[in-house]
XYZ file of C-alpha atoms in Angstrom:
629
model
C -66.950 -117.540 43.226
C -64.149 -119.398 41.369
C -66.369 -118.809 37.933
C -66.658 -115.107 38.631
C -62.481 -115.361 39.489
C -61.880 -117.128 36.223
C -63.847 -114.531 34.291
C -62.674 -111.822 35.500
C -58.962 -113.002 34.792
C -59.881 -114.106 31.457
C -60.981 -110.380 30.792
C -57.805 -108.663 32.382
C -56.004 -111.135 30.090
C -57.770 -110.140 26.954
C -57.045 -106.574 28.191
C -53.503 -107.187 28.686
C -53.140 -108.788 25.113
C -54.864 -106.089 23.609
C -52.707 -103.636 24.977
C -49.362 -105.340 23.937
C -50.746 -105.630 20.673
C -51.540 -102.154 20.463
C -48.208 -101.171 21.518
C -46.230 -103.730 18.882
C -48.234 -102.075 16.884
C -47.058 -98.809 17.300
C -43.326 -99.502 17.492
C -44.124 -101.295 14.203
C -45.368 -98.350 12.108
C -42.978 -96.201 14.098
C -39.661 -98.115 13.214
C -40.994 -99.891 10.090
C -41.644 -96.694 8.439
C -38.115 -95.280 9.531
C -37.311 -98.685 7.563
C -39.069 -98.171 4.379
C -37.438 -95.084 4.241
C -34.236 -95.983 3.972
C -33.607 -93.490 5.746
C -36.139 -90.413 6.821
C -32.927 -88.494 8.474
C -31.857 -88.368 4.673
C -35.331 -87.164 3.158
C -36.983 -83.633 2.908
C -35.632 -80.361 2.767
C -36.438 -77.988 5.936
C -36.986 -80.494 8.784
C -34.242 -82.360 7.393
C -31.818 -79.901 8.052
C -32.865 -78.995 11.550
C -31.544 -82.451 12.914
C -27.778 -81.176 12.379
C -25.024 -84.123 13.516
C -21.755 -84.134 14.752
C -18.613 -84.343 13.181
C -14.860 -84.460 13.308
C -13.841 -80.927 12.926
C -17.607 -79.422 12.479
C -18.545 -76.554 14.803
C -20.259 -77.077 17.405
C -24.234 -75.675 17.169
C -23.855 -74.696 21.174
C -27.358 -72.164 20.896
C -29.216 -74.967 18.926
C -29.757 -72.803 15.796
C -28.885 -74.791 12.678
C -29.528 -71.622 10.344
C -28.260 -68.185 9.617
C -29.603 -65.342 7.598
C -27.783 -64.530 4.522
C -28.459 -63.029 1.116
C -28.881 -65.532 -1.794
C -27.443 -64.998 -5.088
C -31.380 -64.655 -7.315
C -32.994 -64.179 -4.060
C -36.639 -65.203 -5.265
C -34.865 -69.042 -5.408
C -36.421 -68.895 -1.910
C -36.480 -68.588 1.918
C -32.970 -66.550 2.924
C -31.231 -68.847 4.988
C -28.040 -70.762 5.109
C -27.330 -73.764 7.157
C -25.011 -73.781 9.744
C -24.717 -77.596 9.628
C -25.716 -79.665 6.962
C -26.938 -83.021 8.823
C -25.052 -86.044 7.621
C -26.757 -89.519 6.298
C -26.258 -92.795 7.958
C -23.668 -94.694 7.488
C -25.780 -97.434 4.989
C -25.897 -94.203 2.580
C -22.354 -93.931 1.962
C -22.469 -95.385 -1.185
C -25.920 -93.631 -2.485
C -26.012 -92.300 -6.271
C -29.490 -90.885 -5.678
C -30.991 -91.331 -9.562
C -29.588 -94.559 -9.748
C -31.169 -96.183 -5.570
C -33.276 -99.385 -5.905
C -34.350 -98.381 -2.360
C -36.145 -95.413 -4.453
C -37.248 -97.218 -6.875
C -39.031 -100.181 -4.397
C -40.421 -97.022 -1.743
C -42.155 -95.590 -5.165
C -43.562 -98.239 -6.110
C -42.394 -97.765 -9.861
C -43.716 -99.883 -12.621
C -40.739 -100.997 -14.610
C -40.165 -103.824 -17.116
C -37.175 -105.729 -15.709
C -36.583 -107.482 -19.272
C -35.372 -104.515 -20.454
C -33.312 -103.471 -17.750
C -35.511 -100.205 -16.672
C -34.770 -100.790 -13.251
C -30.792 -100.114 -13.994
C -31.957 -96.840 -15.780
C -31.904 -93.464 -14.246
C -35.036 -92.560 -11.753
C -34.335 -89.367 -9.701
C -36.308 -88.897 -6.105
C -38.529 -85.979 -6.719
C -37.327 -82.406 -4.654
C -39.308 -84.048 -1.791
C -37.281 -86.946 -1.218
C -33.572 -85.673 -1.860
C -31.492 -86.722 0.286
C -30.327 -83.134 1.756
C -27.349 -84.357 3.916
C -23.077 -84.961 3.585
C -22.855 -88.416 2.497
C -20.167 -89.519 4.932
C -17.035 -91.081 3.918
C -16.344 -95.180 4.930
C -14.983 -96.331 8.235
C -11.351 -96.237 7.856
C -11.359 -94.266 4.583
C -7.832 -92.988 3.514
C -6.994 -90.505 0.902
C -6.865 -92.368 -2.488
C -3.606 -94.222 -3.874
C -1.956 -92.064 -6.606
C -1.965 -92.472 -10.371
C -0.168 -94.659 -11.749
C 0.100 -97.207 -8.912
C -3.525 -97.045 -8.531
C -4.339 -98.672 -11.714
C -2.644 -101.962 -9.775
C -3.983 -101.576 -5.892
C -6.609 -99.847 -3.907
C -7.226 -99.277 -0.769
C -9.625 -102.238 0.466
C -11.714 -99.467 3.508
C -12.282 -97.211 0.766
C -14.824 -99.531 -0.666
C -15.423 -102.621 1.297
C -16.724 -104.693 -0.778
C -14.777 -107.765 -1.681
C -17.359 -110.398 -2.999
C -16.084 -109.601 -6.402
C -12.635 -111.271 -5.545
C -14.363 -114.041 -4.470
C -16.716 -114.537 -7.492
C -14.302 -113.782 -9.766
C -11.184 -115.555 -8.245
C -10.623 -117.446 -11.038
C -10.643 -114.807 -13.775
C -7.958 -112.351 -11.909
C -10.699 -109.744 -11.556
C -9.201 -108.483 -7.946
C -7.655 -109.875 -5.136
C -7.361 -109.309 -1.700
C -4.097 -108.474 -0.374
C -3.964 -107.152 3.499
C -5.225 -103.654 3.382
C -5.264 -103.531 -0.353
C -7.239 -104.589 -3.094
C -5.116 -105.755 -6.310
C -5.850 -106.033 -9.468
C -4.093 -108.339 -11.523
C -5.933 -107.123 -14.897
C -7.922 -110.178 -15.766
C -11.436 -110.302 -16.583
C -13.948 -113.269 -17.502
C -12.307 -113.662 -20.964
C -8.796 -112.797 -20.858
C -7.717 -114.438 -17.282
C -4.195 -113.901 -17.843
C -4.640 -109.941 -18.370
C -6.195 -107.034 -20.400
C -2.608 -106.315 -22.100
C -2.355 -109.764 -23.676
C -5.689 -109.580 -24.884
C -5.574 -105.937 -26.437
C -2.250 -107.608 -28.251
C -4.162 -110.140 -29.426
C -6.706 -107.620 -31.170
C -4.127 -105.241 -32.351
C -1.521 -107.350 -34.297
C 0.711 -108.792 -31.517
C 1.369 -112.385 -31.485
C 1.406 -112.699 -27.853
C 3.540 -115.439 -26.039
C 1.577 -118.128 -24.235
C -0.036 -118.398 -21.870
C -3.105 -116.961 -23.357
C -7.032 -117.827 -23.223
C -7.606 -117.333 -27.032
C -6.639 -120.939 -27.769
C -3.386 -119.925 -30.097
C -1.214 -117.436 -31.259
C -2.459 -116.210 -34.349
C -3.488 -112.447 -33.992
C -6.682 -110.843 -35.624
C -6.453 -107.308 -37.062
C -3.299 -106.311 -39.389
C -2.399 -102.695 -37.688
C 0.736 -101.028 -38.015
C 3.075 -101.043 -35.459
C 1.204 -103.396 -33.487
C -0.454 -100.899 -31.441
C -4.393 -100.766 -31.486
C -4.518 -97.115 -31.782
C -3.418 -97.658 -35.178
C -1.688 -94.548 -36.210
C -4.100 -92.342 -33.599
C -7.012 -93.633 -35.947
C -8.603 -95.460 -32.968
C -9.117 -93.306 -30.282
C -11.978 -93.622 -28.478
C -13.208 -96.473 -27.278
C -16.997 -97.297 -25.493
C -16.252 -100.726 -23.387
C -20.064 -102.429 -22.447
C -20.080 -104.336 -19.426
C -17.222 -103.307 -18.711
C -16.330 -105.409 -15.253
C -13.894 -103.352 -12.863
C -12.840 -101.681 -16.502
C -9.302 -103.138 -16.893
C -9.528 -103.602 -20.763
C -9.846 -99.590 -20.440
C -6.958 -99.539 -18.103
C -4.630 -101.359 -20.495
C -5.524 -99.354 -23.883
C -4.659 -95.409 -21.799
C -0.865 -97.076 -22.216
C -1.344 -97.544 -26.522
C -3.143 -92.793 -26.208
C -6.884 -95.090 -26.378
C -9.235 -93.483 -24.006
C -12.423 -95.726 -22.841
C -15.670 -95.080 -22.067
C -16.165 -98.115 -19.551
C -19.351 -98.448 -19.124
C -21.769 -100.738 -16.898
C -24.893 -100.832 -14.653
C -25.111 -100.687 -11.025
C -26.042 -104.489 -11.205
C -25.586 -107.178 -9.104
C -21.684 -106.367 -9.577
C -22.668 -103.240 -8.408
C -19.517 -101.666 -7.269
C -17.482 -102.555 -10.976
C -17.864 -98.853 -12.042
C -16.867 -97.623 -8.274
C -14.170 -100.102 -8.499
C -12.593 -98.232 -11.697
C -13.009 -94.795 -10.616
C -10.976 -95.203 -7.521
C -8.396 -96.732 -9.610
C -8.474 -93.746 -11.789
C -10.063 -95.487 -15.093
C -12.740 -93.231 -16.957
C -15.891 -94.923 -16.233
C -19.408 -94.509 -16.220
C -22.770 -95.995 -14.460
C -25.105 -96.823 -17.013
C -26.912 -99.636 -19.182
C -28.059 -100.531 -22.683
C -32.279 -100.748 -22.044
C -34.592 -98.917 -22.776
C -32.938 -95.000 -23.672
C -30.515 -94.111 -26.140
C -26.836 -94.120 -24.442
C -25.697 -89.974 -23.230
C -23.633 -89.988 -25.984
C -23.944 -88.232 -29.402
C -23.729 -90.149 -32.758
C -20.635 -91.338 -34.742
C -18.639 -90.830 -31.139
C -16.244 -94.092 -30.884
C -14.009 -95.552 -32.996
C -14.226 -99.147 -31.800
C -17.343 -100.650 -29.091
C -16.476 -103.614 -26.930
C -17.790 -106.374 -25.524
C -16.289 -109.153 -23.584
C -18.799 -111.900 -21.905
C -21.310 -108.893 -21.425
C -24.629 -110.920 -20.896
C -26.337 -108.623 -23.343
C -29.149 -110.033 -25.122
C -27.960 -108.295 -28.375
C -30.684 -110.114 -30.361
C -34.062 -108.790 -28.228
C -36.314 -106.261 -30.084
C -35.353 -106.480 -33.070
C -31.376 -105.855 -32.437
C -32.655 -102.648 -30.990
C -29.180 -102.748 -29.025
C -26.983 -103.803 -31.660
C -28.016 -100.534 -33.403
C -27.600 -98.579 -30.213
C -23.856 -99.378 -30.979
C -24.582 -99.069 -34.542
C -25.221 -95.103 -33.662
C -22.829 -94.456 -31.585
C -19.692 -96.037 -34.102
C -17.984 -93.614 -36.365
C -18.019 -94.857 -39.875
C -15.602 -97.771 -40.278
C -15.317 -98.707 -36.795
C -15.213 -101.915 -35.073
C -17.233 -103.796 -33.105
C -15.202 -106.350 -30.813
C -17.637 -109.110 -29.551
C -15.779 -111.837 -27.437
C -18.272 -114.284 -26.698
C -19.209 -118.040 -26.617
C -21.552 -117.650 -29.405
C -18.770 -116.187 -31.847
C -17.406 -119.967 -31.380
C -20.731 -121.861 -31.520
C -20.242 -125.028 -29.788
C -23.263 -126.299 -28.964
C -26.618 -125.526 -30.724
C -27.870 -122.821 -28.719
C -24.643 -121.086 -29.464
C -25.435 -121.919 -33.051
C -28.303 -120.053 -33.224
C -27.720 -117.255 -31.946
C -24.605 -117.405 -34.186
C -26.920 -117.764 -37.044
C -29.143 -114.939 -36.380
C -27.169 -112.486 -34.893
C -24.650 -112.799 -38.039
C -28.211 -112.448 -40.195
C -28.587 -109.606 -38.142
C -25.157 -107.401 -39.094
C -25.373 -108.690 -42.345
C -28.510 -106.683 -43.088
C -26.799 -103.555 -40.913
C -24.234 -103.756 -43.661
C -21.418 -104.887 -40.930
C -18.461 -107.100 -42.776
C -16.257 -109.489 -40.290
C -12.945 -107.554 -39.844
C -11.369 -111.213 -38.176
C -12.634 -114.209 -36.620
C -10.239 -115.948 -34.372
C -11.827 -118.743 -31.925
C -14.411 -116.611 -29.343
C -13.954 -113.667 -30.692
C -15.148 -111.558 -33.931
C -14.480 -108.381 -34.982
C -17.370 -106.529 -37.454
C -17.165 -103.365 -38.973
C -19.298 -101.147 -39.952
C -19.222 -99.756 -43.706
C -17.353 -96.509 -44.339
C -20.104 -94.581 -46.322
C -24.581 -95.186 -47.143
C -23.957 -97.477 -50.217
C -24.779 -100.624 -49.054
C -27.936 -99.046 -46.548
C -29.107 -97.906 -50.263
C -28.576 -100.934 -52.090
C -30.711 -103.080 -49.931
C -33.392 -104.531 -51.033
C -37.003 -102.690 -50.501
C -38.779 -103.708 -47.122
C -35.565 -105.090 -45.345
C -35.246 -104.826 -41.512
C -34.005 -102.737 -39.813
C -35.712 -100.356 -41.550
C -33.578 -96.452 -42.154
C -33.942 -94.231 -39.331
C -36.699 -91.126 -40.554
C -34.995 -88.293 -41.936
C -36.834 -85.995 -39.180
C -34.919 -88.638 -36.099
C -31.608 -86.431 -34.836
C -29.038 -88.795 -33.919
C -27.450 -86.778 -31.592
C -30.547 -86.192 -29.235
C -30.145 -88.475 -26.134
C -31.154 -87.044 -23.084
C -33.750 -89.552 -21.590
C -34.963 -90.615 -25.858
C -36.217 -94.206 -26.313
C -33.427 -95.789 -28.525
C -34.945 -96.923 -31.956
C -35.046 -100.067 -33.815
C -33.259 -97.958 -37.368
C -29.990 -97.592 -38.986
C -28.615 -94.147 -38.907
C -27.287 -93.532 -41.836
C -24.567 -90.945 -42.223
C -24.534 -87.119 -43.062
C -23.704 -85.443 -46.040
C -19.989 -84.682 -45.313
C -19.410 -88.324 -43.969
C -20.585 -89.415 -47.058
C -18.478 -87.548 -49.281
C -16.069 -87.806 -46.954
C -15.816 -91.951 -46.996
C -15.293 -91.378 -43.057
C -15.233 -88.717 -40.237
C -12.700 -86.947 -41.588
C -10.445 -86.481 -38.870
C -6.952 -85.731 -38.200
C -5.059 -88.890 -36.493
C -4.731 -88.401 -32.360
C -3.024 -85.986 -30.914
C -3.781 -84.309 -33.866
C -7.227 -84.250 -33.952
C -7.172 -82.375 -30.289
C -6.375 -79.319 -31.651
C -7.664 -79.819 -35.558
C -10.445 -78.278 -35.773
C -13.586 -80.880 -36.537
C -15.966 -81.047 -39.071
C -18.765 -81.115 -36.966
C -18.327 -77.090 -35.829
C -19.620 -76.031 -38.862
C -23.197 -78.070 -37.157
C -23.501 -74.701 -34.451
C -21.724 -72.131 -36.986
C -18.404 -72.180 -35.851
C -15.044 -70.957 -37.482
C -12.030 -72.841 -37.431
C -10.740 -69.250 -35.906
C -13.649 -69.293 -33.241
C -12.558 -72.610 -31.766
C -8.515 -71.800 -32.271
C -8.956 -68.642 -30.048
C -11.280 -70.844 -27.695
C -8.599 -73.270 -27.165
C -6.036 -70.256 -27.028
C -8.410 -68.879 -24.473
C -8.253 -72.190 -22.192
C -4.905 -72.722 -22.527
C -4.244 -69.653 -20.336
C -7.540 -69.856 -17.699
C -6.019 -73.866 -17.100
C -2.308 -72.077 -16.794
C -3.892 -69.539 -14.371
C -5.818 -72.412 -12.384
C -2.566 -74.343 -11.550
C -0.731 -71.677 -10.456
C -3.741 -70.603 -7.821
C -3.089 -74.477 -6.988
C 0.024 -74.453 -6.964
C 0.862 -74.397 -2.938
C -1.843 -76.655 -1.866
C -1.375 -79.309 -6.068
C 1.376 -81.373 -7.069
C 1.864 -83.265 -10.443
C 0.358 -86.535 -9.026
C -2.533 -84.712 -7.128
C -5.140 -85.566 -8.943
C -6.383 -88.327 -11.743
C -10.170 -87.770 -11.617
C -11.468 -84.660 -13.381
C -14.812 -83.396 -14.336
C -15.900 -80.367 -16.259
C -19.225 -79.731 -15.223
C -19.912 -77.432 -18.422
C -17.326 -78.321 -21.096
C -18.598 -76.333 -24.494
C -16.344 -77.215 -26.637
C -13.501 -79.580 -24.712
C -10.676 -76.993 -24.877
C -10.600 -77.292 -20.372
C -9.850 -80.641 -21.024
C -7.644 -80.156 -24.388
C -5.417 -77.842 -22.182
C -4.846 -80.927 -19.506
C -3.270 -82.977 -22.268
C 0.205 -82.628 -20.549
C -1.222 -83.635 -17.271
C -1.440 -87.335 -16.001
C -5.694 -86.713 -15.475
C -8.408 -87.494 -17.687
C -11.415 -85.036 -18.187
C -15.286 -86.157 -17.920
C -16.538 -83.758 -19.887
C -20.321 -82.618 -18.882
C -22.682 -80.646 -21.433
C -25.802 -79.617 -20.639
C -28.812 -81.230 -22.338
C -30.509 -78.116 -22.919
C -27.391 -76.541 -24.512
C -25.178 -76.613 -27.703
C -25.090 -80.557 -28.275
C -21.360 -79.980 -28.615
C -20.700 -83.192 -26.670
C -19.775 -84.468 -30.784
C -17.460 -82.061 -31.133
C -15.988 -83.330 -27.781
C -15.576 -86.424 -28.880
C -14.679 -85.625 -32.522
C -11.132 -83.950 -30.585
C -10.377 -87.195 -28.872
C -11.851 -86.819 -25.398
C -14.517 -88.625 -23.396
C -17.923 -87.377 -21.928
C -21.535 -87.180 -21.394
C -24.824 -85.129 -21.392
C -26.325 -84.252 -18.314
C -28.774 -81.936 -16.318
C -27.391 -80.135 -13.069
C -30.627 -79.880 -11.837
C -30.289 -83.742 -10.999
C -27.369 -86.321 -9.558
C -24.693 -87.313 -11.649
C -24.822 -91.159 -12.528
C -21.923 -91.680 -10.424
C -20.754 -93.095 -7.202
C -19.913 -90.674 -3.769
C -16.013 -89.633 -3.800
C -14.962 -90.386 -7.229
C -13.699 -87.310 -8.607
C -10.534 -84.918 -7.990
C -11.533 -82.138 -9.011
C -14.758 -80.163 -10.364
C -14.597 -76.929 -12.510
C -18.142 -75.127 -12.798
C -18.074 -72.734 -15.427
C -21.575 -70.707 -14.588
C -23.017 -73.594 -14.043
C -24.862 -72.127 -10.675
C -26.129 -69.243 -13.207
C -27.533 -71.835 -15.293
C -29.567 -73.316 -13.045
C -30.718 -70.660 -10.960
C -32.476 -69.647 -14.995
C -33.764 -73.312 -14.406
C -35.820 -72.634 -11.063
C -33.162 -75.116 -9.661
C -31.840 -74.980 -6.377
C -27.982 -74.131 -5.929
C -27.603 -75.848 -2.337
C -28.472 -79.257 -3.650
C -26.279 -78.862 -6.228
C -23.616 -78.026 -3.756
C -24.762 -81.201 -2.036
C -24.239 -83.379 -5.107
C -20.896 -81.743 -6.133
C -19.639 -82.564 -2.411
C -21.377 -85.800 -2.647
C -19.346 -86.895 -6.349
C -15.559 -85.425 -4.956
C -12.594 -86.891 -3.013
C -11.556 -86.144 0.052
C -8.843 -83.088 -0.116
C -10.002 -82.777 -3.580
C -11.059 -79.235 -5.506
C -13.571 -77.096 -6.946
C -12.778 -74.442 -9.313
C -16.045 -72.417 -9.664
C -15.566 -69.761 -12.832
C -18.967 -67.246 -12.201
C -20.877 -64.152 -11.160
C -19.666 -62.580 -7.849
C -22.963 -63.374 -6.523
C -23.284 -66.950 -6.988
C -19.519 -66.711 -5.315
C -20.489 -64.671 -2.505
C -24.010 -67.572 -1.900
C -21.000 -70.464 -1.967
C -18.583 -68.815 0.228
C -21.386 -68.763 3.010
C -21.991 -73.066 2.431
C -17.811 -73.312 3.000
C -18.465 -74.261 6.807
C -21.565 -76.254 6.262
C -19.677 -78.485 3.741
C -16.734 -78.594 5.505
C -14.717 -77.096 2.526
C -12.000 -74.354 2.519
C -11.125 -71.598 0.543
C -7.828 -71.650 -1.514
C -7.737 -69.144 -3.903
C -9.498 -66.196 -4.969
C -9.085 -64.369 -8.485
C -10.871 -61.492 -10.988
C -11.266 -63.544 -14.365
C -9.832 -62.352 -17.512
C -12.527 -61.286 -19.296
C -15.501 -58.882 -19.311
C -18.272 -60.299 -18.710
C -16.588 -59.977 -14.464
C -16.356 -63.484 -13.728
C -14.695 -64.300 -10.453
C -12.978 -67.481 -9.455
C -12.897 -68.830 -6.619
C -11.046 -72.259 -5.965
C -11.845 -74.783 -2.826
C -10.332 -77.430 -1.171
C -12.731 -80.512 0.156
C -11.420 -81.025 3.850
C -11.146 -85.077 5.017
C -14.173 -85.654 7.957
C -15.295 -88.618 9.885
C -18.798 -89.315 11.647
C -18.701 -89.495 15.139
C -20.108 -92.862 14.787
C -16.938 -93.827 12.207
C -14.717 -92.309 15.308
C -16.252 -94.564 18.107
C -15.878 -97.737 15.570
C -11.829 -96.863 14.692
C -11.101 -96.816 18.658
């Protein structure tokens, strides 16, 4: 009897285990898919949008319908419905920059080579796993501090991260201060600030203290200013920390490119946007930079942890591309001062290196050198047969960038450069309204871009006035124009305390040179994907047919609606210059988004654009809400 007992509880036993294995079982695939999702609420397109969520201010979906019929603007785009509600993603998403998500990149299963930094590149979710939801703002998150205080202080709940002040405490990086986050403009080189260090470069003999070990000062420009004369304008800044070397030159009319990956300092670039410094999310690996050739003026690099000597100084000619002839290379780095013999090496071969690139030391002074690069082909041509690195082919078009492996070549200069011993530009401000050389590359006039810049003038003049009840002069400091042609939005903002990211298409004109030949700042892009940038760093967003463009693309319009809500402010505005379709399809997202209509205007030419100008309204999750109380 007591056998059979034991048995039979031995069995139940092994039934009961069974059973509660089963079960962990299921919660595990259940919840540890949800997990290797990242999050499924944030994936997919139509059963995505049926989950819906509450907000502050949202209406209320009281008959459970999350869709209404409407007409679309190119109605075989697809199924004719707009949402009601767009759902919003968690709360861990409110930082995502969807082409640029190591959770994407581990769920995929992508093979990358991490030696060459392919993991910090760009890899957009196919349409299947887009995150189709309102990226929701930060608990606590306040409407941005104002240029030009905010080049000082931030607002510490607008990003919450403050391990940088604590890793970089003793290079003046940021500090926290109560609700604010300051920066005192240090960075790993020049602890005691940006400006000292910029005087350094330029002429000044700054008073001590100083980290450069003495007083003496490096280049001989006029005036002591680094701009010298408006010849150095723009500036590309790799590695570029929470970008205060860019913050410091705006003061001397020297606009930065400050660029960096979203690395284990991965908030440096959200960091600079929110204190209104130009600033970009990328990396030097394994594709050529989104910027045309012969674009900056001077490239710098302060303790960047660049490896400038890998594959065959593949990088170093990356810069090498992008400098105008004659311009500068800044390098502020241990090895420039070769103390021990590590540093001595790379010294050695680094300096072989820009030797056979034709580079000549501008100045030396302790950590830092200065190389330029030669004004015209002579010395590329009087190199001796067989040296490396090699010409680029004659067929290679500098200027070509979107997603194109960078190449280990020189790239010699055209024609007119070449007569020209240079660019041949006018001095800044000058050169915004000169017209370039570089026009005559897509058979423009000097007339054709005088009247476009004429034309501009008055559709920016027209803007602010629409704006003019709801804008005042210290508004907005973040600006992006989504399809910039030529630059002459941006040219017309000159007066303005902003600064312009200017956007062209990669299937368009290339006439991102031209861009940059005027003095401004941008990049090359395709609206059919996310912008390399974090959530809530821009102002404002003009979108000159940019929803025609991509509905010729197959693309869909509501995700770029998503991604232009996901990249602006709080309060800020979109300025959308197009068909009266594609304005009647975005008027019918306004609730959805939680946006507002401002203004409403007939355009000034004939081709009947309207436009039609929105305001971003300020919302909180219900979960945000619950935390606050």
């Amino acid at each position: 009897m007591r056998g059979r007992s034991d048995g039979g509880q031995k069995k139940r036993l092994i039934a009961t285990l069974c059973a509660v294995a089963i079960f962990l079982g299921f919660l595990y695939v259940y919840y540890g898919s949800s997990s290797r999702g990242a999050a499924d609420l944030g994936y997919g397109s139509k059963s995505l949008r049926k989950l819906g969520s509450s907000y502050l201010g949202g209406d209320d979906d009281t008959d459970g319908k999350q869709y209404e019929s409407s007409t679309k603007f190119g109605q075989d785009e697809g199924e004719d419905i707009v949402p009601k509600t767009f759902p919003v993603c968690d709360d861990r998403h409110s930082e995502l920059i969807p082409c640029l998500d190591r959770h994407l990149i581990y769920q995929m299963r992508l093979k990358l080579d991490l030696s060459v930094m392919e993991h910090y590149e760009r890899h957009c979710p196919p349409p299947e796993r887009r995150y189709n939801c309102l990226i929701p703002p930060p608990l606590g998150y306040k409407v941005p501090i104002k240029w030009p205080q905010s080049r000082d202080e931030v607002w510490k709940a607008n990003i919450p991260h403050t391990h940088l002040a604590h890793e970089k405490s003793d290079q003046n990086w940021m500090v926290v201060q109560g609700e604010k986050i300051v920066f005192p403009g240090g960075g790993t080189h020049f602890h005691y600030g940006a400006d000292k260090y910029i005087a350094l470069i330029a002429n000044v003999r700054p008073p001590l203290p100083t980290d450069f070990g003495s007083k003496a000062a490096m280049l001989n420009f006029s005036h002591n200013n680094l701009n010298n004369e408006g010849r150095i304008r723009t500036v590309l800044d790799v590695g570029c920390g929470v970008a205060s070397f860019g913050a410091y030159l705006l003061s001397s009319d020297i606009i930065a490119m400050s660029l960096a990956p979203n690395d284990v300092h991965q908030n440096q670039i959200q960091f600079a946007l929110e204190r209104g410094i130009p600033a970009y999310l990328g990396v030097l690996g394994t594709k050529r930079l989104p910027y045309p050739s012969r674009s900056f003026e001077l490239a710098h690099c302060s303790r960047c942890r660049i490896d400038w000597l890998q594959r065959d100084g593949i990088l170093l000619l990356e810069l090498d591309r992008l400098l105008r002839p004659g311009g500068y290379f800044a390098y502020s780095s241990p090895e420039a001062y070769a103390q021990d013999e590590e540093d001595l090496r790379i010294w050695r071969e680094m300096s072989a290196l820009v030797g056979r690139m034709c580079w000549r030391i501008a100045a030396k002074r302790n950590q830092t050198v200065i190389w330029q690069k030669p004004l015209t082909n002579d010395c590329y041509m009087e190199r001796e047969p067989g040296t490396n690195p090699p010409l680029c082919r004659s067929d290679d078009d500098p200027d070509a960038v979107w997603g194109v492996p960078m190449e280990a070549c020189i790239t010699p200069y055209s024609d007119h450069d070449q007569k020209a011993k240079g660019s041949g530009l006018a001095p800044w401000p000058a050169r915004l309204t000169a017209p370039p050389p570089r026009l005559a590359d897509f058979g423009y006039s000097s007339e054709m871009f005088e009247k476009d810049t004429e034309t501009w003038r008055h559709r920016v003049e027209s803007y602010w006035n629409l704006l003019s009840p709801k804008i005042e002069d210290d508004t907005s400091r973040n600006l992006m124009d989504m399809k910039a042609n030529l630059g002459s939005f941006a040219a017309a903002l000159k007066s303005k305390n902003v600064w312009v990211m200017n956007v062209v298409p990669e299937d368009g004109p290339n006439t991102l040179k031209v861009i940059y030949d005027r003095g401004l700042i941008g990049t090359t892009h395709n609206w059919c994907e996310a912008f390399s940038t974090y959530p809530r760093t821009y102002d404002l967003l003009h979108a000159w047919t940019v929803f025609s463009d991509i509905k010729k693309k197959g693309c869909s319009a509501e995700d770029l609606l998503l991604e232009m809500d996901r990249i602006l402010r709080p309060s800020g505005f979109v300025i959308i210059r197009d068909k009266r379709p594609v304005i009647d399809f975005v008027k019918k997202y306004l609730s959805a988004l939680h946006w507002e209509a401002v203004a409403t205007a007939d355009s000034d030419n004939e081709g009947g654009d309207i436009v039609f100008i929105i305001q971003k309204k300020l919302w909180l999750t219900s979960e945000s809400l619950r935390n606050s109380e």
